[in-house]
Short mmCIF file of C-alpha atoms in Angstrom, two decimals:
data_model
loop_
_atom_site.label_atom_id
_atom_site.label_comp_id
_atom_site.label_asym_id
_atom_site.label_seq_id
_atom_site.Cartn_x
_atom_site.Cartn_y
_atom_site.Cartn_z
CA MET A 1 13.98 -30.06 27.25
CA ASN A 2 13.08 -29.55 23.58
CA SER A 3 15.78 -29.26 20.84
CA ILE A 4 15.18 -25.87 19.14
CA VAL A 5 16.52 -25.05 15.64
CA PRO A 6 18.32 -21.64 15.76
CA ALA A 7 16.39 -18.86 13.92
CA SER A 8 19.64 -17.78 12.57
CA ALA A 9 20.30 -20.98 10.65
CA ILE A 10 19.83 -20.65 6.99
CA GLU A 11 20.74 -24.16 5.88
CA ARG A 12 17.98 -26.65 5.35
CA ARG A 13 19.10 -29.43 7.76
CA TRP A 14 16.85 -32.36 8.60
CA PRO A 15 17.00 -35.26 10.87
CA GLU A 16 18.00 -38.74 9.56
CA GLY A 17 14.93 -40.34 8.11
CA ALA A 18 12.88 -37.24 7.82
CA VAL A 19 9.86 -37.53 5.69
CA ASP A 20 9.41 -35.26 2.65
CA GLU A 21 5.63 -34.90 3.09
CA ILE A 22 4.94 -32.66 5.95
CA VAL A 23 1.12 -32.87 5.55
CA ARG A 24 -0.87 -35.61 4.10
CA LEU A 25 -4.77 -35.80 4.12
CA VAL A 26 -6.45 -38.74 2.66
CA ASP A 27 -10.24 -38.73 2.09
CA VAL A 28 -10.89 -36.68 5.26
CA HIS A 29 -14.47 -36.01 6.28
CA ARG A 30 -16.07 -33.78 9.01
CA ARG A 31 -19.78 -33.04 9.51
CA PHE A 32 -21.57 -30.74 11.73
CA GLY A 33 -25.10 -32.22 12.04
CA GLU A 34 -26.28 -32.87 8.46
CA THR A 35 -23.91 -30.30 7.04
CA PRO A 36 -20.55 -31.62 5.58
CA ALA A 37 -17.78 -29.25 6.32
CA LEU A 38 -15.05 -31.40 4.71
CA ASP A 39 -16.38 -33.88 2.18
CA GLY A 40 -13.43 -36.16 1.11
CA ILE A 41 -10.37 -33.92 1.28
CA SER A 42 -7.16 -35.46 -0.06
CA LEU A 43 -4.07 -33.17 -0.12
CA THR A 44 -0.28 -33.17 0.50
CA ALA A 45 2.19 -30.38 1.33
CA ARG A 46 5.89 -31.14 0.95
CA ARG A 47 8.87 -30.07 3.03
CA GLY A 48 9.81 -26.43 2.15
CA GLU A 49 6.67 -25.80 0.08
CA ILE A 50 4.15 -22.92 0.37
CA LEU A 51 0.72 -24.20 -0.37
CA GLY A 52 -2.21 -21.78 -0.67
CA ILE A 53 -5.69 -23.06 0.32
CA ILE A 54 -8.22 -20.69 -0.99
CA GLY A 55 -11.97 -20.57 -1.02
CA ARG A 56 -15.04 -18.53 -0.22
CA SER A 57 -16.42 -18.07 3.29
CA GLY A 58 -18.06 -21.28 4.51
CA ALA A 59 -15.98 -23.41 1.99
CA GLY A 60 -14.39 -25.43 4.83
CA LYS A 61 -11.06 -23.54 5.24
CA SER A 62 -11.46 -22.94 9.04
CA THR A 63 -12.52 -26.56 9.59
CA LEU A 64 -9.59 -27.87 7.70
CA ILE A 65 -7.02 -25.85 9.64
CA ARG A 66 -8.69 -26.88 13.03
CA CYS A 67 -8.28 -30.57 11.94
CA LEU A 68 -4.71 -30.05 10.97
CA ASN A 69 -3.68 -28.69 14.34
CA GLY A 70 -5.83 -31.25 16.23
CA LEU A 71 -8.43 -28.79 17.54
CA GLU A 72 -11.20 -30.64 15.60
CA ARG A 73 -11.27 -34.38 14.99
CA CYS A 74 -12.24 -35.73 11.60
CA ASP A 75 -15.03 -38.17 11.42
CA SER A 76 -13.20 -40.36 8.90
CA GLY A 77 -10.04 -40.46 6.72
CA GLU A 78 -6.39 -39.92 7.81
CA ILE A 79 -4.34 -36.80 8.71
CA LEU A 80 -0.56 -37.24 8.93
CA ILE A 81 1.88 -34.65 10.12
CA GLU A 82 5.51 -35.59 9.27
CA GLY A 83 4.37 -39.15 8.63
CA ARG A 84 2.51 -39.56 11.97
CA LYS A 85 -1.30 -40.15 11.96
CA ILE A 86 -2.97 -37.68 14.36
CA SER A 87 -6.52 -39.36 14.35
CA GLY A 88 -6.81 -41.33 17.55
CA LEU A 89 -4.19 -39.54 19.44
CA SER A 90 -5.14 -38.48 22.98
CA GLU A 91 -4.93 -34.79 24.02
CA ARG A 92 -1.62 -35.54 25.78
CA GLU A 93 -0.19 -37.31 22.73
CA LEU A 94 -1.17 -34.34 20.68
CA GLN A 95 0.88 -31.86 22.67
CA PRO A 96 4.29 -32.69 21.23
CA LEU A 97 2.86 -32.77 17.74
CA ARG A 98 1.30 -29.30 18.14
CA ARG A 99 4.82 -27.98 18.95
CA ARG A 100 5.78 -29.01 15.43
CA ILE A 101 3.00 -26.73 14.10
CA GLY A 102 3.07 -23.01 14.31
CA MET A 103 0.10 -20.87 13.95
CA ILE A 104 -0.37 -17.19 12.83
CA PHE A 105 -3.79 -15.55 13.07
CA GLN A 106 -5.68 -12.85 11.35
CA HIS A 107 -6.06 -10.83 14.64
CA PHE A 108 -2.59 -11.51 16.09
CA ASN A 109 -3.79 -12.98 19.38
CA LEU A 110 -1.10 -11.30 21.45
CA LEU A 111 -1.34 -10.85 25.22
CA SER A 112 -1.58 -7.19 25.90
CA ALA A 113 -0.19 -7.50 29.40
CA LYS A 114 3.08 -9.12 28.30
CA THR A 115 6.10 -7.54 26.54
CA VAL A 116 6.92 -8.35 22.87
CA GLU A 117 9.69 -10.62 24.14
CA GLU A 118 7.46 -12.38 26.57
CA ASN A 119 4.81 -13.00 23.88
CA VAL A 120 7.50 -14.55 21.60
CA ALA A 121 8.78 -16.66 24.32
CA LEU A 122 5.55 -17.83 25.80
CA PRO A 123 5.24 -21.22 23.89
CA LEU A 124 8.67 -22.04 25.10
CA LYS A 125 7.67 -21.20 28.72
CA ILE A 126 4.71 -23.35 28.39
CA ALA A 127 7.03 -26.25 26.99
CA GLY A 128 9.31 -25.95 29.94
CA VAL A 129 12.30 -24.38 28.17
CA ALA A 130 14.69 -22.63 30.71
CA ARG A 131 14.33 -18.83 30.98
CA THR A 132 17.72 -18.02 29.51
CA GLU A 133 17.30 -20.21 26.55
CA ARG A 134 13.75 -19.03 25.70
CA LEU A 135 14.66 -15.34 25.93
CA ASP A 136 17.83 -16.08 23.64
CA ARG A 137 15.45 -17.68 21.18
CA ALA A 138 13.12 -14.69 21.45
CA GLY A 139 15.88 -12.31 20.61
CA GLU A 140 16.90 -14.23 17.55
CA LEU A 141 13.39 -14.50 16.24
CA LEU A 142 12.79 -10.74 16.79
CA ASP A 143 15.84 -10.11 14.79
CA LEU A 144 14.62 -12.44 12.19
CA VAL A 145 11.29 -10.57 11.69
CA GLY A 146 13.03 -7.08 11.92
CA LEU A 147 11.81 -5.98 15.41
CA ALA A 148 14.77 -6.56 17.74
CA ASP A 149 14.24 -3.07 18.96
CA LYS A 150 10.76 -3.71 20.20
CA ALA A 151 11.56 -6.44 22.70
CA MET A 152 10.48 -4.49 25.68
CA ALA A 153 7.47 -2.78 24.10
CA TYR A 154 3.93 -3.81 24.76
CA PRO A 155 1.43 -4.86 21.91
CA SER A 156 -0.62 -1.71 22.25
CA SER A 157 2.16 0.49 21.04
CA LEU A 158 2.67 -1.52 17.79
CA SER A 159 1.09 -1.08 14.27
CA GLY A 160 -0.94 -3.98 12.73
CA GLY A 161 2.03 -4.98 10.72
CA GLN A 162 4.31 -5.15 13.66
CA LYS A 163 1.80 -7.17 15.69
CA GLN A 164 1.72 -9.68 12.81
CA ARG A 165 5.47 -9.87 12.73
CA ILE A 166 5.38 -10.55 16.42
CA GLY A 167 2.77 -13.23 15.79
CA ILE A 168 5.01 -14.84 13.18
CA ALA A 169 8.01 -14.81 15.54
CA ARG A 170 5.92 -16.48 18.35
CA ALA A 171 4.68 -19.14 15.82
CA LEU A 172 8.35 -19.92 15.02
CA ALA A 173 9.51 -20.13 18.74
CA ALA A 174 9.50 -23.96 18.97
CA GLY A 175 11.09 -24.47 15.70
CA PRO A 176 8.02 -26.03 13.93
CA ALA A 177 8.08 -28.02 10.72
CA LEU A 178 4.80 -26.55 9.64
CA LEU A 179 3.54 -22.98 9.73
CA LEU A 180 -0.27 -22.53 9.41
CA SER A 181 -1.37 -19.02 8.33
CA ASP A 182 -5.15 -18.47 8.90
CA GLU A 183 -6.08 -15.29 7.02
CA ALA A 184 -2.93 -13.78 8.46
CA THR A 185 -3.01 -10.63 6.06
CA SER A 186 -6.84 -9.99 5.93
CA ALA A 187 -6.72 -7.29 8.62
CA LEU A 188 -3.84 -5.43 7.04
CA ASP A 189 -3.57 -2.78 4.38
CA PRO A 190 -2.12 -3.68 1.00
CA GLU A 191 1.39 -2.29 1.61
CA THR A 192 1.66 -3.92 4.90
CA THR A 193 0.28 -7.23 3.42
CA ARG A 194 3.10 -7.23 0.79
CA SER A 195 5.67 -6.79 3.50
CA ILE A 196 4.27 -9.65 5.55
CA LEU A 197 4.26 -11.90 2.54
CA ALA A 198 7.91 -11.04 1.71
CA LEU A 199 8.71 -11.90 5.23
CA LEU A 200 6.92 -15.18 5.02
CA LYS A 201 8.67 -16.03 1.81
CA ASP A 202 12.09 -15.06 3.36
CA ILE A 203 11.52 -17.39 6.20
CA ASN A 204 10.43 -20.18 3.92
CA ARG A 205 13.72 -19.71 1.99
CA LYS A 206 15.97 -19.40 4.98
CA LEU A 207 14.53 -22.10 7.20
CA GLY A 208 12.96 -24.45 4.56
CA LEU A 209 9.63 -24.33 6.50
CA THR A 210 6.48 -25.63 5.03
CA ILE A 211 3.72 -23.03 5.01
CA LEU A 212 -0.05 -23.61 4.44
CA LEU A 213 -1.76 -20.26 3.77
CA ILE A 214 -5.53 -20.32 4.37
CA THR A 215 -6.98 -17.31 2.63
CA HIS A 216 -9.85 -16.00 0.38
CA GLU A 217 -7.46 -13.56 -1.33
CA MET A 218 -6.07 -14.73 -4.71
CA GLU A 219 -3.48 -11.77 -4.43
CA VAL A 220 -2.03 -13.57 -1.32
CA VAL A 221 -1.71 -16.81 -3.27
CA ARG A 222 -0.07 -15.13 -6.29
CA GLY A 223 2.28 -13.33 -4.00
CA ILE A 224 4.21 -16.35 -2.47
CA ALA A 225 2.53 -19.73 -2.95
CA ASP A 226 4.13 -22.49 -4.97
CA ARG A 227 0.96 -24.50 -5.27
CA VAL A 228 -2.74 -23.60 -4.70
CA ALA A 229 -5.65 -25.78 -3.85
CA VAL A 230 -9.13 -24.40 -4.25
CA ILE A 231 -11.80 -25.61 -1.83
CA ASP A 232 -15.60 -25.25 -2.34
CA ALA A 233 -18.38 -26.88 -0.19
CA GLY A 234 -15.77 -29.04 1.67
CA ARG A 235 -14.09 -30.47 -1.51
CA ILE A 236 -10.89 -29.71 -3.48
CA VAL A 237 -12.28 -28.54 -6.78
CA GLU A 238 -8.81 -27.60 -8.29
CA GLU A 239 -5.23 -27.73 -7.48
CA GLY A 240 -1.78 -27.18 -9.22
CA PRO A 241 1.16 -24.85 -9.54
CA VAL A 242 -0.04 -21.23 -9.00
CA TRP A 243 0.88 -20.05 -12.55
CA SER A 244 -0.90 -22.92 -14.17
CA VAL A 245 -4.13 -22.41 -12.15
CA PHE A 246 -4.07 -18.67 -12.83
CA ALA A 247 -3.57 -19.22 -16.48
CA GLU A 248 -6.24 -21.83 -17.03
CA PRO A 249 -8.63 -22.05 -14.25
CA GLN A 250 -10.66 -25.30 -14.58
CA SER A 251 -13.54 -24.67 -12.20
CA ALA A 252 -16.18 -21.99 -11.99
CA VAL A 253 -15.26 -21.22 -8.35
CA THR A 254 -11.63 -20.58 -9.29
CA THR A 255 -12.64 -18.31 -12.29
CA SER A 256 -14.81 -16.29 -9.95
CA LEU A 257 -12.09 -15.97 -7.30
CA LEU A 258 -9.66 -14.85 -10.06
CA SER A 259 -12.06 -12.29 -11.58
CA GLY A 260 -10.65 -9.53 -9.55
CA ILE A 261 -7.08 -9.82 -10.64
CA ARG A 262 -7.21 -11.22 -14.11
CA PRO A 263 -8.22 -9.04 -16.98
CA GLN A 264 -11.88 -8.86 -17.68
CA LEU A 265 -13.83 -7.53 -20.69
CA PRO A 266 -14.53 -3.85 -19.75
CA ASP A 267 -18.20 -3.39 -18.53
CA HIS A 268 -19.13 -0.84 -21.19
CA MET A 269 -18.13 -3.45 -23.83
CA ALA A 270 -19.70 -6.46 -22.05
CA ARG A 271 -22.97 -4.60 -21.73
CA ARG A 272 -23.44 -4.21 -25.49
CA LEU A 273 -22.62 -7.77 -26.43
CA SER A 274 -25.25 -9.84 -28.26
CA GLN A 275 -25.29 -13.58 -28.51
CA THR A 276 -27.08 -13.53 -31.91
CA GLY A 277 -24.86 -11.38 -34.12
CA GLY A 278 -23.00 -8.05 -34.57
CA THR A 279 -20.28 -6.47 -36.49
CA GLU A 280 -17.45 -8.22 -34.48
CA ALA A 281 -17.01 -11.42 -32.60
CA ILE A 282 -15.27 -10.90 -29.19
CA PHE A 283 -12.92 -13.55 -27.89
CA SER A 284 -10.82 -13.99 -24.79
CA VAL A 285 -7.40 -15.63 -25.28
CA ASP A 286 -5.47 -17.20 -22.46
CA LEU A 287 -1.76 -18.21 -22.83
CA ALA A 288 1.09 -19.43 -20.58
CA GLY A 289 4.66 -20.04 -20.75
CA PRO A 290 6.75 -19.25 -23.86
CA ALA A 291 3.51 -18.93 -25.95
CA ALA A 292 2.50 -15.93 -23.95
CA GLN A 293 5.42 -13.98 -25.10
CA GLY A 294 5.49 -15.06 -28.65
CA SER A 295 4.21 -13.54 -31.81
CA LEU A 296 0.75 -15.17 -31.80
CA LEU A 297 -1.23 -12.09 -32.86
CA SER A 298 1.21 -11.12 -35.64
CA ASP A 299 1.16 -14.78 -36.85
CA LEU A 300 -2.69 -14.61 -36.80
CA SER A 301 -2.71 -11.52 -38.84
CA ALA A 302 -0.25 -13.05 -41.42
CA ALA A 303 -2.37 -16.24 -41.70
CA LEU A 304 -5.76 -14.59 -41.76
CA PRO A 305 -5.24 -11.04 -43.14
CA HIS A 306 -8.10 -9.03 -41.64
CA SER A 307 -8.48 -6.11 -39.37
CA PHE A 308 -8.22 -7.74 -35.98
CA ARG A 309 -8.55 -5.46 -32.85
CA LEU A 310 -6.82 -5.95 -29.56
CA VAL A 311 -9.40 -4.51 -27.21
CA HIS A 312 -8.10 -5.27 -23.67
CA GLY A 313 -5.62 -7.40 -21.68
CA GLY A 314 -2.05 -7.92 -20.83
CA ILE A 315 0.79 -10.07 -19.61
CA ASP A 316 1.51 -10.91 -15.88
CA HIS A 317 4.50 -12.95 -14.49
CA ILE A 318 3.61 -15.56 -11.77
CA GLN A 319 6.41 -17.81 -10.46
CA ASN A 320 8.62 -16.48 -13.22
CA GLN A 321 6.17 -17.73 -15.83
CA PRO A 322 4.48 -15.29 -18.24
CA VAL A 323 0.68 -15.63 -18.08
CA ALA A 324 -1.31 -13.62 -20.59
CA ARG A 325 -4.91 -12.90 -21.09
CA PHE A 326 -6.32 -10.67 -23.77
CA PHE A 327 -9.52 -9.90 -25.73
CA ILE A 328 -9.63 -9.52 -29.51
CA ALA A 329 -12.39 -8.43 -31.87
CA VAL A 330 -12.85 -10.39 -35.19
CA PRO A 331 -14.86 -8.83 -38.06
CA THR A 332 -17.86 -10.83 -39.10
CA ARG A 333 -17.98 -9.71 -42.65
CA ASP A 334 -16.75 -13.19 -43.55
CA ALA A 335 -19.11 -15.46 -41.52
CA GLU A 336 -16.45 -18.30 -41.38
CA LEU A 337 -13.65 -15.98 -40.06
CA PRO A 338 -14.44 -16.33 -36.24
CA ALA A 339 -14.34 -20.07 -36.41
CA ARG A 340 -11.02 -19.99 -38.29
CA VAL A 341 -9.54 -17.59 -35.96
CA GLN A 342 -10.59 -19.82 -32.93
CA GLN A 343 -9.18 -22.89 -34.68
CA PHE A 344 -5.86 -21.06 -35.42
CA LEU A 345 -5.47 -19.82 -31.79
CA THR A 346 -6.38 -23.17 -30.22
CA ALA A 347 -3.82 -25.08 -32.36
CA ARG A 348 -1.21 -22.73 -30.83
CA SER A 349 -1.88 -23.78 -27.19
CA ALA A 350 -4.19 -20.79 -26.57
CA ARG A 351 -7.39 -21.24 -24.57
CA VAL A 352 -10.06 -19.50 -26.41
CA GLU A 353 -13.60 -18.37 -25.43
CA GLY A 354 -16.23 -16.68 -27.38
CA PHE A 355 -18.02 -13.81 -25.45
CA GLY A 356 -20.45 -12.69 -27.96
CA TYR A 357 -20.88 -10.06 -30.73
CA ASP A 358 -20.27 -6.40 -30.45
CA THR A 359 -23.45 -4.69 -31.98
CA ASP A 360 -22.14 -0.98 -31.85
CA HIS A 361 -18.59 -1.08 -33.29
CA ALA A 362 -18.59 0.15 -36.88
#
């Protein structure tokens, strides 16, 4: 019989000798014909961490998650779960390892003919856990996800958010070390998405559970992840703490994925910019940490007294870190002023990019 960690336990208790790295991928490759789905992926996720893996459709996210749970075999490289290599394991040898991995899905995958309680308890029934114990466990988990009163209901009577909560409870049934979330909020409205993300964060905090979020939504990553890895064409093109990646994206893919939630130059202004000259030079300025809440613009005005304009932008807070992005307009009457402004800002840890010249502002 399996030993199951109580859902009510809030302490982070680990077996003697437990490894700190729950997931480790080393130079993982997977091809389908001539197409590389994973092209040298190396990645780690530590115990208790929430790691967001984000990319466009076709980037390799689905193949990656299938390799992690053993449904796909990588062609080369190593995948380790709790320090154990899964490549080369037989299907029978993979079964106990899969019980250490919980899965939640975009479309819930609940069995319509079974009650909520039976859906949650199903993994334990398959694992041979006694009926009394598995129903007790289901009750604990339904209480954890806030749906204890729905134990005897059927999935057809539940909302999308409730179905996903049941899916989360089922994924936790065997007391996994790793929870894989495969686009788990994509089918939900924004308000429900926020509630599901809050639930996952609460579970992570209470149980110390490692969570890998596979998503194409930067809002999801911003909501709860500790780190983010950006995947494109089967490769990790960027990774780091969420606040750092949001503040200073290094790849074009990341910049594109962030375009919907970071301040952008308003369309009406972008359309009238010229690359050859105008009355004002337009710059974007990115800052993070203490510099984002400092007196940079007032310092700039004091050092270079001219009529600068703040045209757009704002400050966000990600992982309790201030992250700022704003756009300024610099007069071009003094031909050297734009370069001096850029030099001043860069010297104070700002990331500065020239967007062109405003031809219409007088």
